[in-house]
Amino acid sequence: MSAPAEDWEAVHKALELVVSEGTGTAARAPGVAVAGKTGTAQNPHGQDDALFICDAPADDPQIASAVGMDNGG
C-alpha cells in the first residue's frame, strides 16, 4: 500500500529543508535544490558515527550521495 501523494510531498519538502536551512546546509549548491538527511549512529567503541545522504536536483534526482564518518560525532 502506497502513502498518499500529499504525504510524499511533505517528506520531499522536509528533505529539501534539511539542506536549505537545517542540519545539512554544508551540502547546499548554488542554483540547485538538494534534498538530504543527516543522522547519527551510536558507536560503543568511541564517538557516535555521523551519516548523511542526499540527492539533487531535488525535483528530478540525477545525482545521489551517501557519506559516513566514523567517530564523526
Short mmCIF file of C-alpha atoms in Angstrom, two decimals:
data_model
loop_
_atom_site.label_atom_id
_atom_site.label_comp_id
_atom_site.label_asym_id
_atom_site.label_seq_id
_atom_site.Cartn_x
_atom_site.Cartn_y
_atom_site.Cartn_z
CA MET A 1 0.00 0.00 0.00
CA SER A 2 1.43 3.35 -1.01
CA ALA A 3 1.25 6.55 1.01
CA PRO A 4 -0.96 9.38 -0.30
CA ALA A 5 0.73 11.87 -2.64
CA GLU A 6 0.47 14.69 -0.08
CA ASP A 7 2.45 12.59 2.41
CA TRP A 8 5.24 12.08 -0.11
CA GLU A 9 5.22 15.81 -0.91
CA ALA A 10 5.65 16.61 2.79
CA VAL A 11 8.60 14.21 3.07
CA HIS A 12 10.29 15.65 -0.02
CA LYS A 13 9.83 19.22 1.26
CA ALA A 14 11.28 18.22 4.65
CA LEU A 15 14.34 16.69 2.97
CA GLU A 16 14.91 19.90 0.99
CA LEU A 17 14.61 21.95 4.20
CA VAL A 18 17.32 19.81 5.84
CA VAL A 19 19.78 21.15 3.27
CA SER A 20 18.40 24.67 2.73
CA GLU A 21 18.10 25.63 6.40
CA GLY A 22 18.66 22.65 8.68
CA THR A 23 21.48 20.38 9.77
CA GLY A 24 22.68 19.64 6.21
CA THR A 25 23.46 23.17 5.00
CA ALA A 26 27.04 22.19 4.09
CA ALA A 27 25.53 20.32 1.11
CA ARG A 28 23.93 23.42 -0.43
CA ALA A 29 24.79 24.04 -4.07
CA PRO A 30 24.14 27.40 -5.78
CA GLY A 31 21.15 27.19 -8.10
CA VAL A 32 20.38 23.53 -7.30
CA ALA A 33 17.76 22.25 -4.87
CA VAL A 34 19.35 19.46 -2.83
CA ALA A 35 17.35 17.05 -0.65
CA GLY A 36 19.15 15.28 2.18
CA LYS A 37 19.08 13.73 5.62
CA THR A 38 21.62 13.78 8.42
CA GLY A 39 21.84 11.05 11.01
CA THR A 40 23.82 9.63 13.88
CA ALA A 41 24.63 6.01 14.67
CA GLN A 42 25.67 5.01 18.15
CA ASN A 43 29.19 3.61 18.40
CA PRO A 44 30.07 1.59 21.52
CA HIS A 45 33.81 1.98 20.78
CA GLY A 46 34.09 5.78 20.57
CA GLN A 47 32.22 8.86 19.45
CA ASP A 48 28.99 8.32 17.54
CA ASP A 49 29.24 7.89 13.76
CA ALA A 50 27.85 10.66 11.52
CA LEU A 51 25.77 9.89 8.43
CA PHE A 52 24.48 11.99 5.52
CA ILE A 53 22.57 11.10 2.35
CA CYS A 54 21.37 13.43 -0.39
CA ASP A 55 20.19 13.70 -3.96
CA ALA A 56 19.95 16.52 -6.47
CA PRO A 57 18.24 18.20 -8.11
CA ALA A 58 15.51 17.56 -5.59
CA ASP A 59 12.67 17.67 -8.14
CA ASP A 60 14.38 15.28 -10.62
CA PRO A 61 17.31 13.50 -8.92
CA GLN A 62 20.27 12.76 -11.20
CA ILE A 63 22.96 12.52 -8.50
CA ALA A 64 22.88 10.66 -5.19
CA SER A 65 25.48 10.61 -2.44
CA ALA A 66 25.93 8.87 0.89
CA VAL A 67 28.63 9.72 3.42
CA GLY A 68 29.52 8.01 6.68
CA MET A 69 32.12 9.29 9.12
CA ASP A 70 33.44 7.00 11.84
CA ASN A 71 33.58 8.80 15.19
CA GLY A 72 32.16 11.90 13.48
CA GLY A 73 30.02 12.87 16.44
#
